[in-house]
Coordinates of C-alpha atoms in Angstrom, one line a residue:
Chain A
X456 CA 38.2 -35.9 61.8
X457 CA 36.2 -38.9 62.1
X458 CA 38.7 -41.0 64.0
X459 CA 39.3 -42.7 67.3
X460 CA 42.4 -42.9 68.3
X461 CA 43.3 -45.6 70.6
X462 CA 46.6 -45.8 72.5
X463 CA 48.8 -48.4 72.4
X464 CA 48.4 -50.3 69.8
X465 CA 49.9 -52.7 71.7
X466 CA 50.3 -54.0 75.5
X467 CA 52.5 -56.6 77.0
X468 CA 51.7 -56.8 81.0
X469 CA 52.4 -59.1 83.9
X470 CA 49.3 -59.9 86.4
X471 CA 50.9 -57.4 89.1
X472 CA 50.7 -54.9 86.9
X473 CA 48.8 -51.4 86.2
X474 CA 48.4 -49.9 83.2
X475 CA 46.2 -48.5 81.3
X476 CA 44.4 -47.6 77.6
X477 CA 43.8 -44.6 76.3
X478 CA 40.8 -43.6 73.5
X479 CA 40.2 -40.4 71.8
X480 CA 38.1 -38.6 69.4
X481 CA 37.1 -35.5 68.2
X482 CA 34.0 -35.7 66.4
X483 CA 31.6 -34.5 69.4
X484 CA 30.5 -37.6 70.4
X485 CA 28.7 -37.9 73.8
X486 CA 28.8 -41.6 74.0
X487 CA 31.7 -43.6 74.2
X488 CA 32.3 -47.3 74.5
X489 CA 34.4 -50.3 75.7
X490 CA 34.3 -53.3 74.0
X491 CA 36.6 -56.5 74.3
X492 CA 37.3 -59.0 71.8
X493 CA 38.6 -62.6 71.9
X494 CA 40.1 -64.3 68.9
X495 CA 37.2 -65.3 66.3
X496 CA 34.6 -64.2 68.5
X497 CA 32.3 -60.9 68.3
X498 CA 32.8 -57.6 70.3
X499 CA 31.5 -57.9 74.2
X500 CA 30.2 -54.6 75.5
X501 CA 31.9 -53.8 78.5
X502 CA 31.4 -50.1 79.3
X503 CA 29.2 -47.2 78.1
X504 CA 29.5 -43.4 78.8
X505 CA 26.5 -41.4 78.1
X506 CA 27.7 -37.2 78.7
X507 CA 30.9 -38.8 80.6
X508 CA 28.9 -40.5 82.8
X509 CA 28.7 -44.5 83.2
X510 CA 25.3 -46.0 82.0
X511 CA 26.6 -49.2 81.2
X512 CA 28.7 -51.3 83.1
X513 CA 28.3 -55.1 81.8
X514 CA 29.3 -56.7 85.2
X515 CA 33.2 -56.1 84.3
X516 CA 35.3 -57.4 87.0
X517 CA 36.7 -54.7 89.4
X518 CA 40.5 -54.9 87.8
X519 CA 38.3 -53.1 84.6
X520 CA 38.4 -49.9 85.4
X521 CA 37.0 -47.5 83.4
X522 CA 37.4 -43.8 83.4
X523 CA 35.9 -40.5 81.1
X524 CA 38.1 -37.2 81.9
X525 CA 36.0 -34.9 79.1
X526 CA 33.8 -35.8 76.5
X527 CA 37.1 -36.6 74.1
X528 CA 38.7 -38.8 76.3
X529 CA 37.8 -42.5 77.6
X530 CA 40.8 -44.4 79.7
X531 CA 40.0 -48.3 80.9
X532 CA 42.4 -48.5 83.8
X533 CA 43.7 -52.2 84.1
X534 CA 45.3 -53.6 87.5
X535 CA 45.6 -57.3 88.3
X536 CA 45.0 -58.8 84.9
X537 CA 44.4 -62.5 84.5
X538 CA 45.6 -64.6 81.2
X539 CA 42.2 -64.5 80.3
X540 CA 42.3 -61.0 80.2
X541 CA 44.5 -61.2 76.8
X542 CA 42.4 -59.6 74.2
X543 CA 41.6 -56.8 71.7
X544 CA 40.0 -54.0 73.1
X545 CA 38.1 -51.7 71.1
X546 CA 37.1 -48.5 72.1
X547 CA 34.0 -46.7 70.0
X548 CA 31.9 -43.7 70.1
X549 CA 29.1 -42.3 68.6
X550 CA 26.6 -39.1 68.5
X551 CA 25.1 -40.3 71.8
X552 CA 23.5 -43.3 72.7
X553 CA 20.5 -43.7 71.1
X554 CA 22.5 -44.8 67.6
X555 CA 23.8 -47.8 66.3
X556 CA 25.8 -45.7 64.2
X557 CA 29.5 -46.4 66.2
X558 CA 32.8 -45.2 64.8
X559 CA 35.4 -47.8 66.0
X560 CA 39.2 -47.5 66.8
X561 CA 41.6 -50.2 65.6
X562 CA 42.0 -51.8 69.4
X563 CA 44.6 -52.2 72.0
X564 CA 45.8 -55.7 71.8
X565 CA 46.5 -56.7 75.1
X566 CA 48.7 -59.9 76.3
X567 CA 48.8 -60.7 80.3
X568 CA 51.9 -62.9 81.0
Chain B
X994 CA 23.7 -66.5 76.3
X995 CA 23.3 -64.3 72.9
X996 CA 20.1 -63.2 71.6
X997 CA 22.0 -62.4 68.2
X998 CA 23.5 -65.0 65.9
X999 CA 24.3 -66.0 62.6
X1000 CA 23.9 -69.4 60.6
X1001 CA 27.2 -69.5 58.8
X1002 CA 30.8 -68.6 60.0
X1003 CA 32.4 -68.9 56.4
X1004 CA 30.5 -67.7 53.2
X1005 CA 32.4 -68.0 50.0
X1006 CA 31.3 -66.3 47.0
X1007 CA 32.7 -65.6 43.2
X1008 CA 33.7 -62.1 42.7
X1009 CA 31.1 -60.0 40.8
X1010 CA 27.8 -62.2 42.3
X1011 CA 25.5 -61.2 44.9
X1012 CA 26.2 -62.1 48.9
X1013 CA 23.5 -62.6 51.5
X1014 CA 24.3 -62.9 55.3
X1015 CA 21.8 -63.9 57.5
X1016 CA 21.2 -63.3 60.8
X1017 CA 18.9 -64.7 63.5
X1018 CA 17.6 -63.0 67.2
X1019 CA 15.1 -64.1 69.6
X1020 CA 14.7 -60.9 71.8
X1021 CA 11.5 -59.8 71.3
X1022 CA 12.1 -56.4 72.6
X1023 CA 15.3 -55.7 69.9
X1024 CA 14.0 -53.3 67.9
X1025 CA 17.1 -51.7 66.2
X1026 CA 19.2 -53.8 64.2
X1027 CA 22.9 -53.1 62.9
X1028 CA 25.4 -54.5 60.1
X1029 CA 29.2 -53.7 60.7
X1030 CA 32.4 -55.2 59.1
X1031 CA 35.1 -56.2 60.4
X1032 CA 38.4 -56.3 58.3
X1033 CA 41.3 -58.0 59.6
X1034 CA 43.7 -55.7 62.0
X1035 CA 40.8 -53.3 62.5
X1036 CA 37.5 -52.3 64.0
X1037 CA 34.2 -52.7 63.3
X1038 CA 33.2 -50.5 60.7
X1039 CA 29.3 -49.5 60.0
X1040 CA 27.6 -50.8 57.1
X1041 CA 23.6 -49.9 57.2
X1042 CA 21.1 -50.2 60.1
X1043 CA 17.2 -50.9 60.2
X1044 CA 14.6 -50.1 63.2
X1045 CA 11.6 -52.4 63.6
X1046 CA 9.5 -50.2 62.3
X1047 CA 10.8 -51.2 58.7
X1048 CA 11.1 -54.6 56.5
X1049 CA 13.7 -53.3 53.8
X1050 CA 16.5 -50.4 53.6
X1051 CA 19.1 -49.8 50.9
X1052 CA 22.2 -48.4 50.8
X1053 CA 25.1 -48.1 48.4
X1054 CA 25.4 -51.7 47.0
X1055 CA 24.0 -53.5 50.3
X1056 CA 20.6 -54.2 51.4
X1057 CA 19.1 -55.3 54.5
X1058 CA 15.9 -57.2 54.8
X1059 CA 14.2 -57.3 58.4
X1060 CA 11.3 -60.3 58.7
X1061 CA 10.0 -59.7 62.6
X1062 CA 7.5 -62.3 62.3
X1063 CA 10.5 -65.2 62.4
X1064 CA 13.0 -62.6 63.6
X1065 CA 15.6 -62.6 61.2
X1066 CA 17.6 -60.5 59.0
X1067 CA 20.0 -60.6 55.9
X1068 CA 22.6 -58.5 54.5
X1069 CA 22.8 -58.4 50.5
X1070 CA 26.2 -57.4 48.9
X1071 CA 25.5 -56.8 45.3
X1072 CA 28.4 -57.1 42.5
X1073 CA 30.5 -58.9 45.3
X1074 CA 34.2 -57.3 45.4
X1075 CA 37.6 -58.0 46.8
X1076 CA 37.4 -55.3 49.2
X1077 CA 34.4 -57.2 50.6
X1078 CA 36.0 -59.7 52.4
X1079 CA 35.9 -59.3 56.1
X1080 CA 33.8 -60.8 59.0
X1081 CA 30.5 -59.1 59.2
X1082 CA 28.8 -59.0 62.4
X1083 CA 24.6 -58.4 62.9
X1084 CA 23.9 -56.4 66.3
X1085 CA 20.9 -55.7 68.0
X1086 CA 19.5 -52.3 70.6
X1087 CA 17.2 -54.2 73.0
X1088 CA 14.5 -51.3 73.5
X1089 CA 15.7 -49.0 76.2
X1090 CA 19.1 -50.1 76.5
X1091 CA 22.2 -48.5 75.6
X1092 CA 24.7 -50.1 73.9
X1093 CA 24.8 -53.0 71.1
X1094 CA 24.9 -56.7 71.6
X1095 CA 26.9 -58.1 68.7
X1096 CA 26.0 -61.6 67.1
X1097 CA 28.4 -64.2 65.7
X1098 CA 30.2 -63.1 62.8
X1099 CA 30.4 -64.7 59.3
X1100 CA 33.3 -64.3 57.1
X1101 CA 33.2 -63.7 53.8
X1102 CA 35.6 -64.6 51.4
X1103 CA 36.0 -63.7 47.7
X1104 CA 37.0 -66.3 45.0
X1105 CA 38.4 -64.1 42.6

């Protein structure tokens, strides 16, 4: 299985709302990622987990929230969105941190309204 | 701002010729450098990456060329295909930091 899954594929959410995005894999990665993407522009690293533990936080704003139950899982917990907010967000992993080699999921698109 | 860029946002080459992508960066202390491709409706997807401690590596059909001395680096596509065409992205590991710092992205388009 060389997949990450992210979860939805999809997300429509008003500014008072909370919600949040899921990511998994199964490949026995240690590192995990965040990433967000505008329209036409590259990835922005957001968040990095090194052994589920944050090494990386890319001074997100606090309504980024960013959360590693196991090794498996990685959740970005979203409360208070702005318009600006609307993007892709990618999620990634890889062996651990010290690689370049990073296996991608296909995004959560999100829209704030 | 970015330490990672590239000088073209459209390439447009004839199916079957050769590509090359270029790529600039000004960090000094980058010393791992990484092509991915990005097709539309997915994520990034790894191509072929180079440490500083190298000037050339090859993989199947592509080839990156590292020059440190005026900090830049190409991709070559060989025998160009349809399947190519994507936006391809350069990234950098500044030395010590986890993570990579993706540059502007160029897309390439096949004429058939």
């Amino acid at each position: 299985d060389t997949e990450v899954t992210q979860t939805p594929k999809h997300l429509v959410m008003g500014m008072t709302n909370k919600k949040s995005l899921k990511c998994e894999q199964h490949m026995g990665h240690r590192a995990m990622y965040w990433y967000k993407q505008k329209a036409k522009k590259p990835p922005e690293l957001m968040f990095v987990y090194s052994y589920e533990k944050l090494s990386i936080n890319e001074s997100v704003p606090s309504r980024f929230s960013p959360e590693c139950p196991n090794s498996s899982l990685l959740n970005l917990h979203l409360h208070a969105l702005q318009p600006e907010d609307s993007a892709l967000y990618l999620c990634a992993s890889s062996r651990t941190v010290n690689t370049g080699e990073l296996f991608f999921g296909e995004g959560s698109r999100l829209t704030v309204l | 701002g970015e330490s990672v860029g590239l000088h073209l946002p459209t390439l447009s080459v004839q199916e079957g010729d050769n590509s090359i992508i270029n790529c600039a960066y000004s960090n000094s202390a980058s010393d791992y450098f990484i092509w991915y491709k990005q097709e539309s409706g997915k994520g990034p997807q790894f191509i072929i990456d180079i440490r500083s401690n190298m000037d050339k590596r090859q993989g199947q059909r592509v080839t990156v060329l590292l020059n440190k001395t005026v900090k830049h680096l190409s991709l070559q596509i060989a025998a160009t295909q349809p399947g190519d065409s994507a936006v391809y992205f350069c990234a950098e590991n500044i030395r010590g930091a986890d993570g990579l710092t993706f540059g502007k992205g160029t897309h390439l388009i096949i004429q058939p």
